[in-house]
């Protein structure tokens, strides 16, 4: 048996949902380890489309246990709505197939309100957050003000924790010219939602310990991507959690010894939502074509994604940071019919060639891509189910990517459906 950590290698939206759902067929447990409902996953199963934001992508697989780790910040009302939405689509979610870390922190309405107000005040300097309150919720967690899932079991604890949290937010809101938060309304809302959440509350670390001793396959699911990581991303245009493979253990309570393989997930081109540097961005007809053919709109926000050529230098850096053993390359079919395809192999910053994107924001903004150009292909890849079915030039493109990122491609996604997947290695086999 083997455990897999699946992480995004770009700025998120790499198609992690589909890949995790596909791998979940061989998993006993799928667990989210960071982020919140700012992370959207779209799953296509036959003629049905599932849009998830908090629940792990394995939740629609019968017989798979879905867990939400303590590294995730949870909006309890969104979670309840998502569970009810799946139920209406015939996917039953209960204590038998879902558990939530009892020490996970909650997102409250004041977090989203503060998030939106900050973005509005920032104007052109805004980060481009989803406005879901993720950042402010993590701030309160680190500031030791958060209300956690376990706190919902005690009305006294809820009131005490809420008083301290809202005292802090009242001061922030006053600075923005906002009214003080309605403490009574939030308190009553928490009391109402508490039993709907507490039924799933469990010590996740213990479940994972028992799973390891029972030789179960565990799939750790990350949200967003490496270059949105709070430490390693294009700071300050990043998310508020650690998106890299190492956080799979901090965000769940699993032992680092549980790591068997790290799967990096990467689009065949690049996209980004929100503000921040994007060296290979295409503000032309090619970029528009990628957005149109790839249907590049955010699952959570509906915002259009910025599009550009694959940045192999960035992906190589991400592979090294997370120790990727293999890569799942997605949306190769979006490149069908292009006469030529470019790959970013490094950066020109003030006339100096750089192999990696530097941490300094000003230098990132001045980075100009250095490209290699490869011939495209006219034959479709969307019907390919075997490697030998791929056009020769698309296979050459994949091989060049492998060489540049220094990591083998073991899974290929050729369109959104589950069956449109070419597997070159059974990743759950013990390495």
Coordinates of C-alpha atoms in Angstrom, one line a residue, residues 67-399:
X67 CA -11.6 13.9 5.8
X68 CA -11.1 17.6 6.3
X69 CA -7.9 18.3 8.2
X70 CA -7.1 20.9 10.8
X71 CA -5.1 23.0 8.3
X72 CA -8.4 23.8 6.5
X73 CA -10.4 26.8 7.6
X74 CA -14.1 25.9 7.5
X75 CA -17.1 28.1 6.8
X76 CA -19.7 25.9 8.6
X77 CA -22.7 27.3 6.6
X78 CA -21.0 26.7 3.3
X79 CA -20.1 23.2 4.3
X80 CA -23.7 22.4 5.2
X81 CA -24.9 23.9 1.9
X82 CA -22.4 21.8 0.0
X83 CA -23.4 18.6 1.7
X84 CA -27.1 19.3 1.1
X85 CA -26.3 20.1 -2.6
X86 CA -24.6 16.8 -3.1
X87 CA -27.5 15.0 -1.4
X88 CA -29.9 16.6 -3.9
X89 CA -27.7 15.1 -6.6
X90 CA -27.9 11.6 -5.1
X91 CA -24.5 11.7 -3.3
X92 CA -25.1 10.8 0.3
X93 CA -22.8 12.4 2.8
X94 CA -22.9 11.2 6.4
X95 CA -20.6 10.3 9.3
X96 CA -19.8 7.1 7.5
X97 CA -18.0 8.8 4.7
X98 CA -17.0 12.3 6.1
X99 CA -15.1 13.4 9.2
X100 CA -13.9 16.9 10.1
X101 CA -10.9 17.7 12.3
X102 CA -12.3 18.8 15.7
X103 CA -9.4 21.3 16.0
X104 CA -10.1 23.0 12.6
X105 CA -10.8 26.7 12.8
X106 CA -14.0 28.3 11.5
X107 CA -14.7 31.1 9.1
X108 CA -17.3 33.6 10.3
X109 CA -19.3 36.3 8.5
X110 CA -17.0 39.0 9.9
X111 CA -14.0 37.3 8.1
X112 CA -15.6 37.6 4.6
X113 CA -16.7 41.2 5.4
X114 CA -13.2 42.2 6.4
X115 CA -11.7 40.5 3.3
X116 CA -14.0 42.3 0.9
X117 CA -13.5 45.7 2.6
X118 CA -9.7 45.3 2.5
X119 CA -9.8 44.5 -1.2
X120 CA -12.1 47.4 -2.0
X121 CA -9.8 49.8 -0.1
X122 CA -6.7 48.5 -1.8
X123 CA -7.8 49.5 -5.2
X124 CA -5.2 48.7 -7.9
X125 CA -3.0 47.2 -5.2
X126 CA -5.5 44.5 -4.3
X127 CA -4.4 40.9 -3.9
X128 CA -7.3 39.5 -5.9
X129 CA -8.7 37.3 -3.1
X130 CA -12.0 35.4 -3.5
X131 CA -13.6 37.5 -0.7
X132 CA -14.5 34.4 1.2
X133 CA -12.7 35.4 4.4
X134 CA -9.9 32.9 4.1
X135 CA -7.1 35.3 5.0
X136 CA -8.8 36.9 8.0
X137 CA -9.7 33.5 9.3
X138 CA -6.1 32.3 9.2
X139 CA -5.1 35.6 10.9
X140 CA -7.4 34.9 13.8
X141 CA -6.1 31.3 14.0
X142 CA -2.5 32.4 14.3
X143 CA -3.6 35.3 16.6
X144 CA -5.2 32.6 18.9
X145 CA -8.6 34.2 18.5
X146 CA -10.3 31.6 16.3
X147 CA -13.4 29.6 17.1
X148 CA -12.7 25.9 16.4
X149 CA -15.0 23.1 15.5
X150 CA -14.6 21.6 19.0
X151 CA -15.7 24.9 20.6
X152 CA -19.2 24.4 19.1
X153 CA -19.9 21.7 21.7
X154 CA -20.1 24.4 24.5
X155 CA -22.4 27.4 24.4
X156 CA -20.2 29.0 27.1
X157 CA -17.1 28.5 25.1
X158 CA -18.7 29.9 21.9
X159 CA -19.7 33.0 23.8
X160 CA -16.2 33.5 25.4
X161 CA -14.3 32.9 22.2
X162 CA -16.7 35.0 20.1
X163 CA -16.4 37.9 22.5
X164 CA -12.6 38.0 22.2
X165 CA -12.7 37.6 18.4
X166 CA -15.3 40.3 17.9
X167 CA -13.5 42.8 20.2
X168 CA -10.6 42.5 17.8
X169 CA -12.8 42.8 14.7
X170 CA -14.7 45.8 16.1
X171 CA -11.5 47.8 16.2
X172 CA -10.5 46.8 12.7
X173 CA -14.0 47.6 11.4
X174 CA -14.0 51.0 13.1
X175 CA -10.8 51.9 11.2
X176 CA -12.7 51.0 7.9
X177 CA -15.7 53.0 9.0
X178 CA -17.8 49.9 9.4
X179 CA -20.3 49.2 12.2
X180 CA -19.5 46.9 15.0
X181 CA -20.4 43.2 14.2
X182 CA -23.7 41.9 15.4
X183 CA -22.5 39.5 18.1
X184 CA -25.9 38.2 19.0
X185 CA -26.7 37.3 15.4
X186 CA -23.4 35.4 14.9
X187 CA -23.8 33.7 18.3
X188 CA -27.3 32.4 17.4
X189 CA -26.2 31.4 14.0
X190 CA -23.3 29.3 15.5
X191 CA -25.7 27.6 17.9
X192 CA -28.0 26.7 15.0
X193 CA -25.3 25.3 12.8
X194 CA -23.3 23.6 15.6
X195 CA -25.1 20.2 15.7
X196 CA -24.9 20.0 11.9
X197 CA -21.1 20.2 12.1
X198 CA -20.3 18.4 15.4
X199 CA -21.8 15.2 14.0
X200 CA -18.7 15.0 11.8
X201 CA -16.1 16.2 14.3
X202 CA -13.3 13.6 14.9
X203 CA -9.6 13.4 15.9
X204 CA -8.4 13.2 12.3
X205 CA -4.8 12.5 13.4
X206 CA -6.0 9.3 15.1
X207 CA -7.9 8.2 12.1
X208 CA -4.8 8.6 9.9
X209 CA -2.6 6.8 12.4
X210 CA -5.0 3.8 12.4
X211 CA -5.2 3.9 8.6
X212 CA -1.4 3.7 8.4
X213 CA -1.3 0.7 10.7
X214 CA -4.1 -0.9 8.7
X215 CA -2.2 -0.5 5.4
X216 CA -4.9 1.8 3.9
X217 CA -4.3 4.0 0.9
X218 CA -4.5 7.6 1.8
X219 CA -4.6 10.5 -0.7
X220 CA -3.7 13.9 0.7
X221 CA -5.4 16.6 -1.4
X222 CA -3.9 20.1 -1.6
X223 CA -5.7 23.2 -2.7
X224 CA -4.5 26.2 -4.8
X225 CA -0.9 25.8 -6.1
X226 CA 2.7 26.1 -5.2
X227 CA 3.0 29.7 -6.3
X228 CA 0.2 30.8 -4.1
X229 CA 2.0 29.3 -1.1
X230 CA 2.4 31.9 1.7
X231 CA 6.2 31.3 1.8
X232 CA 7.1 30.1 -1.6
X233 CA 4.6 31.9 -3.8
X234 CA 4.6 35.2 -5.6
X235 CA 4.3 37.1 -2.4
X236 CA 2.3 39.2 -1.5
X237 CA -0.1 37.9 -4.2
X238 CA -0.6 34.6 -2.4
X239 CA -3.1 32.7 -0.3
X240 CA -2.9 32.5 3.5
X241 CA -1.8 28.9 3.9
X242 CA 1.0 26.6 2.9
X243 CA 0.1 24.8 -0.3
X244 CA 3.2 22.6 -0.7
X245 CA 3.5 18.9 0.1
X246 CA 5.2 19.3 3.5
X247 CA 2.0 20.8 4.8
X248 CA 0.1 17.6 4.1
X249 CA 1.3 16.5 7.5
X250 CA 1.1 19.7 9.5
X251 CA -2.4 20.2 8.2
X252 CA -3.7 16.8 9.1
X253 CA -1.6 15.4 12.0
X254 CA -0.3 12.5 9.9
X255 CA 3.3 11.5 10.5
X256 CA 5.8 12.7 7.8
X257 CA 6.8 9.0 7.6
X258 CA 3.4 8.5 5.9
X259 CA 4.8 10.1 2.7
X260 CA 5.3 7.6 0.0
X261 CA 4.8 9.6 -3.2
X262 CA 4.2 13.2 -4.1
X263 CA 2.2 13.8 -7.3
X264 CA 2.5 17.3 -8.8
X265 CA -0.4 18.4 -10.9
X266 CA 0.3 20.7 -13.8
X267 CA -1.7 22.2 -16.7
X268 CA -0.2 21.9 -20.2
X269 CA -0.2 25.7 -20.2
X270 CA -0.4 28.3 -17.4
X271 CA -3.3 30.2 -15.8
X272 CA -3.7 32.6 -13.0
X273 CA -6.7 34.2 -11.2
X274 CA -6.4 37.6 -9.5
X275 CA -3.4 39.9 -9.3
X276 CA 0.3 39.2 -9.3
X277 CA 3.2 38.5 -11.7
X278 CA 2.7 36.1 -14.6
X279 CA 5.7 36.1 -16.8
X280 CA 4.3 33.9 -19.6
X281 CA 0.9 35.6 -19.7
X282 CA -0.5 36.2 -23.2
X283 CA -2.6 39.3 -23.7
X284 CA -3.4 38.4 -27.3
X285 CA -5.5 36.2 -29.5
X286 CA -3.6 33.1 -28.3
X287 CA -4.3 33.9 -24.7
X288 CA -8.0 34.4 -25.5
X289 CA -8.0 31.1 -27.4
X290 CA -6.6 29.2 -24.4
X291 CA -9.2 30.8 -22.2
X292 CA -12.1 30.0 -24.5
X293 CA -11.1 26.4 -25.4
X294 CA -10.0 25.6 -21.8
X295 CA -13.2 27.2 -20.4
X296 CA -11.0 29.1 -18.0
X297 CA -13.4 30.5 -15.4
X298 CA -13.1 30.0 -11.7
X299 CA -15.2 27.3 -10.1
X300 CA -15.7 29.4 -6.9
X301 CA -15.8 33.0 -8.2
X302 CA -16.6 32.7 -11.9
X303 CA -13.8 35.1 -12.7
X304 CA -11.9 34.7 -16.0
X305 CA -8.5 33.3 -15.6
X306 CA -5.4 34.9 -17.1
X307 CA -3.8 32.5 -19.6
X308 CA -0.3 31.9 -21.0
X309 CA 2.3 29.4 -22.1
X310 CA 3.6 26.7 -19.8
X311 CA 6.3 28.1 -17.5
X312 CA 8.6 25.0 -17.1
X313 CA 11.1 26.9 -15.0
X314 CA 8.4 27.6 -12.5
X315 CA 7.1 24.1 -12.5
X316 CA 10.6 22.7 -12.0
X317 CA 11.0 24.9 -9.0
X318 CA 7.7 23.7 -7.6
X319 CA 8.7 20.0 -8.2
X320 CA 11.8 20.6 -6.2
X321 CA 10.1 22.4 -3.3
X322 CA 7.5 19.6 -2.8
X323 CA 9.8 16.7 -3.8
X324 CA 7.5 15.6 -6.6
X325 CA 8.1 12.0 -7.7
X326 CA 5.7 12.2 -10.6
X327 CA 3.5 14.7 -12.5
X328 CA -0.1 14.6 -13.8
X329 CA -0.3 16.8 -16.9
X330 CA -3.8 18.1 -17.6
X331 CA -5.7 19.8 -20.4
X332 CA -3.3 18.7 -23.1
X333 CA -6.3 18.7 -25.5
X334 CA -6.6 22.5 -25.2
X335 CA -3.5 22.9 -27.3
X336 CA -4.9 20.8 -30.1
X337 CA -4.8 22.6 -33.5
X338 CA -2.1 25.1 -32.6
X339 CA 0.7 25.5 -35.2
X340 CA 3.4 26.1 -32.6
X341 CA 3.7 26.0 -28.9
X342 CA 6.1 27.8 -26.6
X343 CA 7.5 26.8 -23.3
X344 CA 9.1 29.2 -20.8
X345 CA 12.5 27.9 -19.8
X346 CA 13.7 30.8 -17.7
X347 CA 13.6 34.5 -17.2
X348 CA 15.3 37.6 -18.5
X349 CA 15.5 40.2 -15.6
X350 CA 17.3 43.4 -16.5
X351 CA 19.3 41.5 -19.1
X352 CA 20.3 38.7 -16.8
X353 CA 19.1 35.1 -17.4
X354 CA 17.5 33.5 -14.3
X355 CA 16.6 29.8 -14.0
X356 CA 14.1 30.4 -11.2
X357 CA 11.6 33.1 -10.4
X358 CA 13.2 35.3 -7.6
X359 CA 11.3 36.0 -4.4
X360 CA 11.5 39.8 -4.7
X361 CA 8.2 41.1 -6.0
X362 CA 9.8 43.9 -8.1
X363 CA 12.1 41.5 -9.8
X364 CA 9.2 39.1 -10.5
X365 CA 7.3 42.0 -12.1
X366 CA 10.2 42.7 -14.4
X367 CA 10.8 39.1 -15.4
X368 CA 10.4 38.4 -19.1
X369 CA 10.1 34.8 -20.3
X370 CA 12.8 33.1 -22.3
X371 CA 11.0 30.6 -24.6
X372 CA 11.6 27.5 -26.6
X373 CA 9.3 26.9 -29.5
X374 CA 8.0 23.5 -30.5
X375 CA 5.8 22.4 -33.4
X376 CA 2.1 22.0 -32.6
X377 CA -0.2 19.2 -33.8
X378 CA -3.5 19.1 -35.8
X379 CA -4.7 15.7 -34.7
X380 CA -7.0 15.7 -31.6
X381 CA -5.7 14.3 -28.3
X382 CA -9.2 14.3 -26.6
X383 CA -9.9 10.8 -27.8
X384 CA -6.6 9.4 -26.7
X385 CA -6.8 6.6 -24.1
X386 CA -3.3 5.2 -24.7
X387 CA 0.1 6.9 -25.1
X388 CA 0.5 5.5 -28.5
X389 CA -2.8 7.2 -29.6
X390 CA -1.2 10.7 -29.1
X391 CA 0.0 12.7 -32.0
X392 CA 3.8 12.5 -32.4
X393 CA 4.3 16.2 -31.7
X394 CA 2.2 16.2 -28.6
X395 CA 4.3 13.3 -27.3
X396 CA 7.4 15.3 -28.1
X397 CA 6.0 18.2 -26.2
X398 CA 5.3 16.0 -23.1
X399 CA 8.9 14.6 -23.3

